[in-house]
CSV table of C-alpha atoms in Angstrom, one decimal:
chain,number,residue,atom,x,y,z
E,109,UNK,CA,0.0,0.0,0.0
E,110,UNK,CA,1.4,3.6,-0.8
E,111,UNK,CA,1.3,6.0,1.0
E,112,UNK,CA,-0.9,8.2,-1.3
E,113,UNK,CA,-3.3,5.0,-0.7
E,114,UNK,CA,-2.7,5.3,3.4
E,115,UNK,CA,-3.5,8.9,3.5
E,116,UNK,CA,-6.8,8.4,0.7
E,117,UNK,CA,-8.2,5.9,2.9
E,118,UNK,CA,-7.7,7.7,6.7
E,119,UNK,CA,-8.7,10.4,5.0
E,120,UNK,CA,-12.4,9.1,3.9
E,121,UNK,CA,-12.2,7.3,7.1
E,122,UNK,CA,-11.4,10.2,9.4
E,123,UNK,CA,-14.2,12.0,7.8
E,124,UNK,CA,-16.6,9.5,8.7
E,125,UNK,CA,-15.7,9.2,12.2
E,126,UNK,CA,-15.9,13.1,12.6
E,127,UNK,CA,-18.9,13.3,10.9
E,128,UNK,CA,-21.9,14.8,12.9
E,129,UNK,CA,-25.0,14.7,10.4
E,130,UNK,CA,-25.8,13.4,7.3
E,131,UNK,CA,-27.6,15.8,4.5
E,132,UNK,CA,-31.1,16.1,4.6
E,133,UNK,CA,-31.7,14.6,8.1
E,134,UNK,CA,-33.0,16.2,11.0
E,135,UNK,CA,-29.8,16.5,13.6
E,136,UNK,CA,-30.1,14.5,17.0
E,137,UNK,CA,-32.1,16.5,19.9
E,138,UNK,CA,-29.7,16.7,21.9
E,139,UNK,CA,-32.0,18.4,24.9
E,140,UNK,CA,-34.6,15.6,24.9
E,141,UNK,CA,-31.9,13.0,24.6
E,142,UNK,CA,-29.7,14.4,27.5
E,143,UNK,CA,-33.2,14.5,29.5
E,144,UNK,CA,-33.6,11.2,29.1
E,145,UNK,CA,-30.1,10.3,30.1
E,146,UNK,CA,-30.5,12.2,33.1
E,147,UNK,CA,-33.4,10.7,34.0
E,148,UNK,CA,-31.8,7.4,33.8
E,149,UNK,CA,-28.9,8.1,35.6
E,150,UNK,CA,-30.6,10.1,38.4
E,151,UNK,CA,-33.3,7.3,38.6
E,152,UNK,CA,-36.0,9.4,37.7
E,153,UNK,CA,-37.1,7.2,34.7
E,154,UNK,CA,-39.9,4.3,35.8
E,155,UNK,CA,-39.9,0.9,34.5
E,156,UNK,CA,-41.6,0.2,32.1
E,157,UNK,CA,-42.9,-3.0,33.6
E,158,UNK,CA,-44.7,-0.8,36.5
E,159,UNK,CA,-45.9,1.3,33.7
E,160,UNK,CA,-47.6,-1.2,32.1
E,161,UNK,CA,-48.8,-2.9,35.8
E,162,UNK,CA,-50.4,0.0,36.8
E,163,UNK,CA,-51.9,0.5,33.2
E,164,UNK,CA,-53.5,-3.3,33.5
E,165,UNK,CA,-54.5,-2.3,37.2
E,166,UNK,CA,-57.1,0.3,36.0
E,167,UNK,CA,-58.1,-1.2,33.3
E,168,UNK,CA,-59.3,-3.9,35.4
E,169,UNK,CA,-60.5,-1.5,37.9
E,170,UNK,CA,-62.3,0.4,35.7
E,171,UNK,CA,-64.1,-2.8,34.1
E,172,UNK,CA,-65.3,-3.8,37.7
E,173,UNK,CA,-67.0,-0.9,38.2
E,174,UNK,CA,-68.4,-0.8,34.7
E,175,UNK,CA,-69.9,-4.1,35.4
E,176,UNK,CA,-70.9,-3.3,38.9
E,177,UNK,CA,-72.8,0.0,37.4
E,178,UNK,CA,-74.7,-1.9,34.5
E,179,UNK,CA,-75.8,-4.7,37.2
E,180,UNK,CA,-77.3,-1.9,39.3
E,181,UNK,CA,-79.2,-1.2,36.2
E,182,UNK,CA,-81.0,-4.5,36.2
E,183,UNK,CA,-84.1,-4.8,37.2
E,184,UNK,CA,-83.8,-7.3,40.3
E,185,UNK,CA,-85.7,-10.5,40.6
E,186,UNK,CA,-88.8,-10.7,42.4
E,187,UNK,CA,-87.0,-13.1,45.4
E,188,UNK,CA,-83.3,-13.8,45.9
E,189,UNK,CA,-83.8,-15.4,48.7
E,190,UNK,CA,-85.3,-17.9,50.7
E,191,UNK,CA,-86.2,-17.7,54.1
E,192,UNK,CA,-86.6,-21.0,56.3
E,193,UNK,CA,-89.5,-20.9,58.8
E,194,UNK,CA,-89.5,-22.0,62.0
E,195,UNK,CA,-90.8,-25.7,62.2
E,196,UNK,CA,-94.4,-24.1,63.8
E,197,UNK,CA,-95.1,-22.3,60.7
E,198,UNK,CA,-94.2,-25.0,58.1
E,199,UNK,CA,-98.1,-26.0,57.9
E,200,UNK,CA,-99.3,-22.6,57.4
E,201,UNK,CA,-100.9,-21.6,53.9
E,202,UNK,CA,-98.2,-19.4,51.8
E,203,UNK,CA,-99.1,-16.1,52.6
E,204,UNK,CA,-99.1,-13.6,49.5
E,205,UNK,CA,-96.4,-11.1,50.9
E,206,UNK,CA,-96.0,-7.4,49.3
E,207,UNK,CA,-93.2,-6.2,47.3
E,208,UNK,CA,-91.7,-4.3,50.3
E,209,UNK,CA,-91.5,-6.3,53.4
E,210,UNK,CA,-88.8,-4.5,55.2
E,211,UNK,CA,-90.0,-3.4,59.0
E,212,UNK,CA,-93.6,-4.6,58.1
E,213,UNK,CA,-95.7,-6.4,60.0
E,214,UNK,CA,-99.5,-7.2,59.8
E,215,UNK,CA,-101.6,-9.0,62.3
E,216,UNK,CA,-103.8,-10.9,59.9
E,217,UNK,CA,-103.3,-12.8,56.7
E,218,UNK,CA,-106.2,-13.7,55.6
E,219,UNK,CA,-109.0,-11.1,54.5
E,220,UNK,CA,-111.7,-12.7,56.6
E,221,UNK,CA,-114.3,-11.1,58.8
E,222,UNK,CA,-112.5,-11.0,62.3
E,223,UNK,CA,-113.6,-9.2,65.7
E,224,UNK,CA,-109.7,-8.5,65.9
E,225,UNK,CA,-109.7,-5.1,66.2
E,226,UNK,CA,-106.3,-3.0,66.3
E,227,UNK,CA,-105.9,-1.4,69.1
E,228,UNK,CA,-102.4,0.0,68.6
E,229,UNK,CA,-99.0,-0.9,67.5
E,230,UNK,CA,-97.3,-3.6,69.1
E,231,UNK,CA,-93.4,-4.0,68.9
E,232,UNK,CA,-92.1,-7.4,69.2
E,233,UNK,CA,-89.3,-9.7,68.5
E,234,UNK,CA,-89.6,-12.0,65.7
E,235,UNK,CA,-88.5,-15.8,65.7
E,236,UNK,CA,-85.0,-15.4,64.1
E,237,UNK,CA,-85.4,-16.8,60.7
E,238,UNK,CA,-82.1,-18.9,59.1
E,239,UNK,CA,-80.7,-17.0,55.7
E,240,UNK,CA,-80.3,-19.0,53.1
E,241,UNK,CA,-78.8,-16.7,50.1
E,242,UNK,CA,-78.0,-17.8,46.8
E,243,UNK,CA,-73.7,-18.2,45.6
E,244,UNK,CA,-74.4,-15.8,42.6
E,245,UNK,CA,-76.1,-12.7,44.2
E,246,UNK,CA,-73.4,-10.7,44.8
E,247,UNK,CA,-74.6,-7.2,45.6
E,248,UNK,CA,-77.7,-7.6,47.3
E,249,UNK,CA,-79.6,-10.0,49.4
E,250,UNK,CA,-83.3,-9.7,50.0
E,251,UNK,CA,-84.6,-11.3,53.0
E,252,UNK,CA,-88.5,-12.1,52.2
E,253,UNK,CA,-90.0,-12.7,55.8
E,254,UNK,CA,-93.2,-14.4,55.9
E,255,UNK,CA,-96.1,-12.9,58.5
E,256,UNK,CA,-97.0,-15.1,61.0
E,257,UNK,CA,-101.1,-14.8,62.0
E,258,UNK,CA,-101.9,-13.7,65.6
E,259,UNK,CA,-101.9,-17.4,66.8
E,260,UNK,CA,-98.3,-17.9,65.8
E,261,UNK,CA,-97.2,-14.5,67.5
E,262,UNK,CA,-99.1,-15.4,70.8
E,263,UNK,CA,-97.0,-18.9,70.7
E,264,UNK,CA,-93.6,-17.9,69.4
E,265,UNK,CA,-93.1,-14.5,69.9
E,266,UNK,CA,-92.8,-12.6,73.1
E,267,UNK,CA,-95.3,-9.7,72.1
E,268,UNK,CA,-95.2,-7.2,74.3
E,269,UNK,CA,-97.9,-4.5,74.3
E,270,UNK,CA,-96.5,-1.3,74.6
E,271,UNK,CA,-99.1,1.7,73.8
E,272,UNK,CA,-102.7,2.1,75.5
E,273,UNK,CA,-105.9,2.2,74.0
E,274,UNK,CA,-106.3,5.4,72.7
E,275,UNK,CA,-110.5,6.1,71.9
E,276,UNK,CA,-111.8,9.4,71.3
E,277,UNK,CA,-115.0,10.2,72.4
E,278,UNK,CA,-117.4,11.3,69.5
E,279,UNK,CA,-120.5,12.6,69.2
E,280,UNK,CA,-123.2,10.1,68.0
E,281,UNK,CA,-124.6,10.1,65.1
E,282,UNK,CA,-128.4,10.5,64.9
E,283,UNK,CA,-130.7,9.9,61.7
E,284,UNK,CA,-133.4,12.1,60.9
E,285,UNK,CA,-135.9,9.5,61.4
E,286,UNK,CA,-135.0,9.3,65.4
E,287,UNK,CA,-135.1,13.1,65.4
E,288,UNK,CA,-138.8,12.7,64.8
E,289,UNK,CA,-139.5,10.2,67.4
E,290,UNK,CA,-137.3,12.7,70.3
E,291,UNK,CA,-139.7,15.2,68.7
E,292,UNK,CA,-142.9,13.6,70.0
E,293,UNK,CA,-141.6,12.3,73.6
E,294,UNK,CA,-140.8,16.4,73.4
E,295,UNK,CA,-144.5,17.2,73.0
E,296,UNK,CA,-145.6,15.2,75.6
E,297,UNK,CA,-143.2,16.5,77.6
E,298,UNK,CA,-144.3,19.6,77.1
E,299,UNK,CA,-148.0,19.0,77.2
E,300,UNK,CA,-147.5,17.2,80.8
E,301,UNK,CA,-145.8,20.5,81.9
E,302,UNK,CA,-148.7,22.4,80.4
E,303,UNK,CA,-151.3,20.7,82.5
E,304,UNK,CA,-149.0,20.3,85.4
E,305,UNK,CA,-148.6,23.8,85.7
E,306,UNK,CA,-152.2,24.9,84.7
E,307,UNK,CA,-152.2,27.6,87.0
E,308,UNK,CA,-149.3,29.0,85.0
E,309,UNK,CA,-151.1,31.0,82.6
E,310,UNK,CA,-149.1,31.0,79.9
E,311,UNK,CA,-149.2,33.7,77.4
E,312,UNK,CA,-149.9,33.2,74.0
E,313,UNK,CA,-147.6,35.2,73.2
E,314,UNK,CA,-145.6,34.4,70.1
E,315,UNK,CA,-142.2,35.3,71.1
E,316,UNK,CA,-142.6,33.0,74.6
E,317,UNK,CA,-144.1,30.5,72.5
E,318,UNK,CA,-141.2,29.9,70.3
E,319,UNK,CA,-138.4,30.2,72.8
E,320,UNK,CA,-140.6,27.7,75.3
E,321,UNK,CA,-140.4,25.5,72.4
E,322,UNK,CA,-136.9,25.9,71.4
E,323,UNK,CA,-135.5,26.0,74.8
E,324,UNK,CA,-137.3,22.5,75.5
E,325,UNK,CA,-133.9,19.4,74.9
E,326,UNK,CA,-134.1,15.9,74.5
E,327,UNK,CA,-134.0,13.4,77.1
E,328,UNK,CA,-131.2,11.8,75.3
E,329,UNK,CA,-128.7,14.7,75.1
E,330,UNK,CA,-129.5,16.0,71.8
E,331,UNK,CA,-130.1,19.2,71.2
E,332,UNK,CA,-133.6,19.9,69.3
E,333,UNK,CA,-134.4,23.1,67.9
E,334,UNK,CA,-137.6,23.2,67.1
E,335,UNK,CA,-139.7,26.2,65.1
E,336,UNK,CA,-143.0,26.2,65.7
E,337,UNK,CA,-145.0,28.5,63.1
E,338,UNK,CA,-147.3,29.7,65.3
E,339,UNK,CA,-148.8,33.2,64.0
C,120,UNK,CA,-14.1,24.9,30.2
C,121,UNK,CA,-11.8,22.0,28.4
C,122,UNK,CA,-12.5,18.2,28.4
C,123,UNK,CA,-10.2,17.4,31.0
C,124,UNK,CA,-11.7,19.9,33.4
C,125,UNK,CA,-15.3,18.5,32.3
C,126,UNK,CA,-14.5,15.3,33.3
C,127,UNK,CA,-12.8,16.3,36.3
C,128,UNK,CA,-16.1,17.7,37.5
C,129,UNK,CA,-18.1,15.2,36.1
C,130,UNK,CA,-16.6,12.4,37.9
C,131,UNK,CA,-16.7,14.7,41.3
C,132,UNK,CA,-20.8,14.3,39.7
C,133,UNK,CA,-21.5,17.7,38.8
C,134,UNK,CA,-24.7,17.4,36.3
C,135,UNK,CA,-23.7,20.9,34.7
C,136,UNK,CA,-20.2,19.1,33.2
C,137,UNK,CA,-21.9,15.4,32.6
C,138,UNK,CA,-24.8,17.7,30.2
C,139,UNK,CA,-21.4,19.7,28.6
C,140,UNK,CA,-19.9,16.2,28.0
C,141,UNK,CA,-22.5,15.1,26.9
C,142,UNK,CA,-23.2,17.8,24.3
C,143,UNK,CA,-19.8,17.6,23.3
C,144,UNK,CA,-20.0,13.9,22.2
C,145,UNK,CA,-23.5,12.9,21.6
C,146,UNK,CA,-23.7,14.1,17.6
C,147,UNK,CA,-20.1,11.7,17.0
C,148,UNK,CA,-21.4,8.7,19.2
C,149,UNK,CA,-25.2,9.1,17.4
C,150,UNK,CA,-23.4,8.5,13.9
C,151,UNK,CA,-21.3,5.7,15.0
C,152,UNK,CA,-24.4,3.7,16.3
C,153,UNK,CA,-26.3,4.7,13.5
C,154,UNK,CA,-23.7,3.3,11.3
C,155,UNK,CA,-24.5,-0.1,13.2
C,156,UNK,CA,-27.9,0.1,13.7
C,157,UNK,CA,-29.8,1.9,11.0
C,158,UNK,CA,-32.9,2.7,12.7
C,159,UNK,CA,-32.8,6.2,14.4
C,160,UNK,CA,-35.2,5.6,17.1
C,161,UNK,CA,-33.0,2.1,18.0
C,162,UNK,CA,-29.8,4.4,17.7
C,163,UNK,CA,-31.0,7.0,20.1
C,164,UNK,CA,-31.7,4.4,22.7
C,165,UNK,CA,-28.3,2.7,22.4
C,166,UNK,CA,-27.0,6.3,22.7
C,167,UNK,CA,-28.9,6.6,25.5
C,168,UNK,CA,-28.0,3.1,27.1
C,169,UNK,CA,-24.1,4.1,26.1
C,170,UNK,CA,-23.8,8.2,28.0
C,171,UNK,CA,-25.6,5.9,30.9
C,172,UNK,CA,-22.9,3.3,31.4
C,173,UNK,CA,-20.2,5.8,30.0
C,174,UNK,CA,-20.8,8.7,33.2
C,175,UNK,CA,-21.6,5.6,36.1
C,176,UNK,CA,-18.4,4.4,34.8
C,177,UNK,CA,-16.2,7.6,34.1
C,178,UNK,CA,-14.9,7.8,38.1
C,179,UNK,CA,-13.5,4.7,37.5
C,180,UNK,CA,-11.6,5.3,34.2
C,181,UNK,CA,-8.4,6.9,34.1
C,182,UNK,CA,-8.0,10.0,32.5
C,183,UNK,CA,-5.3,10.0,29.7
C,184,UNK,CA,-6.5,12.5,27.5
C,185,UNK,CA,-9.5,13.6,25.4
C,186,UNK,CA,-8.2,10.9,22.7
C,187,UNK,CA,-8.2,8.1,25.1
C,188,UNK,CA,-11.6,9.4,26.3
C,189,UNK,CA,-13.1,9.3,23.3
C,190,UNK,CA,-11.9,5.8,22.3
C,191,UNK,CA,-13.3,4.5,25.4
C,192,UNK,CA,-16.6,6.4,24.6
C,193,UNK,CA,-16.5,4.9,21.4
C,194,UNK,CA,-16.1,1.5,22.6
C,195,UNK,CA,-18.6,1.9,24.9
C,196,UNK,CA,-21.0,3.0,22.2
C,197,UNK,CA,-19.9,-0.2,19.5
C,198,UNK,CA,-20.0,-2.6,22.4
C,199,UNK,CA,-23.9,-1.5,23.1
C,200,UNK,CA,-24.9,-1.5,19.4
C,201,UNK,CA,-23.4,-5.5,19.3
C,202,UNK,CA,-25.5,-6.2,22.1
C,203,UNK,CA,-28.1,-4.6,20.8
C,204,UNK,CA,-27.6,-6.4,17.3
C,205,UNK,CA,-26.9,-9.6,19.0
C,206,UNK,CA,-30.6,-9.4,21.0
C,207,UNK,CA,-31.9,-9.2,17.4
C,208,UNK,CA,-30.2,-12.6,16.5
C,209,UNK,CA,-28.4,-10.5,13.7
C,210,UNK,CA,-25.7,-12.4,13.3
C,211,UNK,CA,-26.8,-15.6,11.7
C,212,UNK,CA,-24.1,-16.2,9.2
C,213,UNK,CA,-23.0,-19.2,7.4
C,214,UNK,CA,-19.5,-20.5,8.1
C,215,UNK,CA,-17.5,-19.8,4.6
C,216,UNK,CA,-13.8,-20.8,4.1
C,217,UNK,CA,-13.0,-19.1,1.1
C,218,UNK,CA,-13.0,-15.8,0.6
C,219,UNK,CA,-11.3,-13.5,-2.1
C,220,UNK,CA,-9.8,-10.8,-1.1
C,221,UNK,CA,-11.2,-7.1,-2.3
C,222,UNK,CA,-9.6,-4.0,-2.1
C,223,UNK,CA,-11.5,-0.8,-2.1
C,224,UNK,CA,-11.5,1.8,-4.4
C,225,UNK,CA,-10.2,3.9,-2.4
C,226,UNK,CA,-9.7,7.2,-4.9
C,227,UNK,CA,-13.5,6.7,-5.7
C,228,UNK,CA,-14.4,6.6,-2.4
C,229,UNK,CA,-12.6,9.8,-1.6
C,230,UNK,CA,-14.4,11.7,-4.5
C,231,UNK,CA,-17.8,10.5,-2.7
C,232,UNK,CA,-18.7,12.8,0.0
C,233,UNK,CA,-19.3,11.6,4.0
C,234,UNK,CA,-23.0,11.4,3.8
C,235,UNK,CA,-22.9,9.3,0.6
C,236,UNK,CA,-20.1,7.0,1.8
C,237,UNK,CA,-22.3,6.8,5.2
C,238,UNK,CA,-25.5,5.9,3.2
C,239,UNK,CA,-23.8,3.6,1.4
C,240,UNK,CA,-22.3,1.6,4.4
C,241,UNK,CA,-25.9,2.0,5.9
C,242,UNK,CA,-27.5,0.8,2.7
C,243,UNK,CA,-25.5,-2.5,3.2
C,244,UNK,CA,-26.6,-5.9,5.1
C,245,UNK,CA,-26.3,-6.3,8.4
C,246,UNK,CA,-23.7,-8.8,8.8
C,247,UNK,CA,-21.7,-7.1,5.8
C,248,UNK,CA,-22.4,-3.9,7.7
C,249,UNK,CA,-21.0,-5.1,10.9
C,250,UNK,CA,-18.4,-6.5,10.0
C,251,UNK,CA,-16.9,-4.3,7.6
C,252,UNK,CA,-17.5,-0.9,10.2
C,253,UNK,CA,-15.7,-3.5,12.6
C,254,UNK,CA,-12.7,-4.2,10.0
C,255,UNK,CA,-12.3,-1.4,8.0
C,256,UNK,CA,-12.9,1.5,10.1
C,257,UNK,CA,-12.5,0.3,13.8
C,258,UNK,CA,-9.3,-1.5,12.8
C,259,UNK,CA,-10.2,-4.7,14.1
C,260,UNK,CA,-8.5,-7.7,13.2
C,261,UNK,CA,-10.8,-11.1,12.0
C,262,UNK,CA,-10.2,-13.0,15.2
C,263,UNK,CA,-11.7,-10.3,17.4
C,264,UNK,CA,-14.5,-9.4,15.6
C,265,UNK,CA,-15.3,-13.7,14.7
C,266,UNK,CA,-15.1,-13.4,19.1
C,267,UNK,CA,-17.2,-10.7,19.3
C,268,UNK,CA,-19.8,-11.7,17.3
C,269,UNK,CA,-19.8,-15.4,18.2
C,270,UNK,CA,-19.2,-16.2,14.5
C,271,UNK,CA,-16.2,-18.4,12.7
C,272,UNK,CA,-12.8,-16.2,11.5
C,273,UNK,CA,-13.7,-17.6,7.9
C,274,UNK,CA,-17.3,-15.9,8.0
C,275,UNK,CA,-15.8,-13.0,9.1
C,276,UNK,CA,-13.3,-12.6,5.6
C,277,UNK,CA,-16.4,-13.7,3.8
C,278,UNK,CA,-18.4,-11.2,5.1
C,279,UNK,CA,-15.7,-8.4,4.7
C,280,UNK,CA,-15.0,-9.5,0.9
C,281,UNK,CA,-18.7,-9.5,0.4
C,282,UNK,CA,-19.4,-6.5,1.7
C,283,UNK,CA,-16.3,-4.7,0.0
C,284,UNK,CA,-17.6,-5.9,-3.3
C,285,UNK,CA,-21.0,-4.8,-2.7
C,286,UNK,CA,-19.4,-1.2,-1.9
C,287,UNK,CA,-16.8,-0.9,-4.8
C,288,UNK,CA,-20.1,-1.7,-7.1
C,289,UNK,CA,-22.2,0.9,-5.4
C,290,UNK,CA,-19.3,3.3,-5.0
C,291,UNK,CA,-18.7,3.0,-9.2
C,292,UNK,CA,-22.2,3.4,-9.7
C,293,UNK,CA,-22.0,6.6,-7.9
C,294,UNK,CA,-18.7,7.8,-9.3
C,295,UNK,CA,-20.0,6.4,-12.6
C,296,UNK,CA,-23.2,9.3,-11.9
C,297,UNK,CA,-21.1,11.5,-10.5
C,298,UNK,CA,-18.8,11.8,-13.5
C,299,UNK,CA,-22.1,12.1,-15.8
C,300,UNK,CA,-23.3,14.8,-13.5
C,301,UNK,CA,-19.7,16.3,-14.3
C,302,UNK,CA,-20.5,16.3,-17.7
C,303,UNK,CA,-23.7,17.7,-17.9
């Protein structure tokens, strides 16, 4: 090899390990590179593994609640679950119970005519009823209880009556047709007073008329106004 | 600020001179690893992966001048661009015994200027690529590039002769268009 050859070929070589850029090229950022560097060297850059862990994490996350949202949406089934009664109430009828039996409780299950009469609300303890909820219901578990009739509360339950009878006093109420019968035991009444007291002159006046007459009140605590058209 | 005072302060592990070395180097050490690995993106990250081991190492190296620096810089940088190749399973080459040997055109290639002469190495295979940036501009010798690749001394000529032919046809095409463009 000459020498002219050496210095040809150091020469093309030299060149190309100088060289910074090539034509037409966008020049290396040397800002965002050296950030990155930095980043590395000082720690500051996370792994990419944890990126992507964390990524998953949410994803999942964010499907759970997705799901959990949609099932809300559902419209529920009538019963989830199944409540066991004690072994009393086993032979009892099934009692038609309404849509919303939380805190309810009703004395009678049957519509029949009954002297029961309610006399006030009674607070008791129920028979503790076993659970028995389905795998698959997740979210919610509705516990149907089934009402027991008086008989069963008197036997299994310790009722305990806490409020008095509470009866207001009315007025009673008369028909028009017993107005007319207090209306004649009136005018005897006041014809017996008449000839009792015969010595009583009494005027004919009209005004004393009408007030004797109005003034005059049932024997059975009604009050009677009566007009008397006497001219 | 010089180079030796930059790495003086870098070592101590003053970010300021590690950004100015940095700067200094990065546009060199991009077109080496680009002459490796022709993707820029890949490039930048083995540029990347290189500075990183280059400063966590640099209070361990001794200091010998900016020459010495940058050889070691260098070597840093070819070492991370074999690795890099190596992950890809680049280096599949057949074992080949004989091999002619090819000079370059060496005049043409000086007529051709750096950007054409680096597209043209770019342009070439892999393995040819490799090994001929290894042999013909690193100065390696045969048995250190067949260790460093994990490949046979003989595929190592083959690939050089290869690759040198492949060149000196490129480069006379080009000089052969550069001489009509003279012309014209």
């Amino acid at each position: 090899m000459t020498s002219d050859e050496q210095n040809n070929m150091t020469d093309w070589k030299a060149r190309l390990d100088t060289m910074e850029h090539t034509d037409g090229e966008p020049a290396l950022d040397k800002a965002i590179a050296w950030e990155k560097t930095y980043q590395r060297l000082y720690g500051i850059r996370r792994n990419k593994k944890m990126i992507w862990y964390w990524t998953a994490t949410a994803c999942v996350g964010l499907v759970i609640i997705f799901l959990t949202i949609k099932m809300d949406r559902k419209p529920l089934p009538a019963a989830r679950s199944v409540t066991e009664m004690p072994t009393a109430a086993k032979g009892l009828p099934p009692v038609s119970s309404p849509r919303e039996t939380e805190n309810m409780f009703i004395v009678s299950g049957k519509k029949k005519p009954t002297d029961l009469k309610v006399r006030g609300h009674l607070a008791m303890e129920t028979p503790k009823h076993k659970v028995v909820t389905r795998p698959d219901t997740s979210a919610f578990t509705y516990v149907e209880s089934t009402i027991l009739p008086p008989s069963e509360i008197n036997k299994d339950s310790s009722a305990v009556l806490i409020s008095t009878v509470n009866v207001h006093k009315k007025l009673p109420v008369v028909h028009i047709n017993e107005l007319e019968e207090n209306e004649n035991a009136d005018d005897r009444i006041a014809d017996e007073i008449r000839t009792k007291d015969s010595k009583i002159r009494i005027k004919k006046d009209r005004k004393l008329t009408r007030r004797a007459m109005a003034i005059s009140g049932s024997s059975s605590g009604h009050l009677i106004i009566e007009i008397s058209l006497n001219n | 600020m010089n180079i030796t005072e930059l790495v003086k302060e870098a070592r101590a592990g003053s970010v300021a001179a590690q950004k100015y070395l940095f700067e200094a180097f990065a546009d060199r050490m991009h077109m080496l690893c680009r002459r490796y690995v022709k993707n820029k993106e890949d490039a930048e990250e083995i540029l990347q992966d290189g500075f990183y081991k280059f400063f966590k190492n640099l209070p361990s190296f001794q200091y010998q001048g900016e020459l010495a620096l940058q050889a070691w810089l260098k070597k840093i940088m070819i070492n991370e661009c074999l690795m890099f190749l190596r992950k890809k399973n680049a280096f599949n080459m057949v074992s080949e015994t004989s091999a002619t040997e090819v000079s370059l055109h060496e005049v043409a290639l000086n007529n051709l200027s750096v950007s054409e002469i680096f597209n043209l190495i770019v342009e070439l295979p892999i393995g040819y690529r490799t090994v001929f940036n290894l042999h013909v501009i690193e100065g390696m010798g045969h048995k250190e590039i067949a260790n460093l690749l994990g490949i046979h001394e003989g595929s190592s000529r083959s690939q050089l002769s290869k690759a040198k032919t492949l060149l000196q046809k490129k480069i006379l095409q080009n000089n052969n268009d550069y001489d009509q463009r003279r012309t014209k």
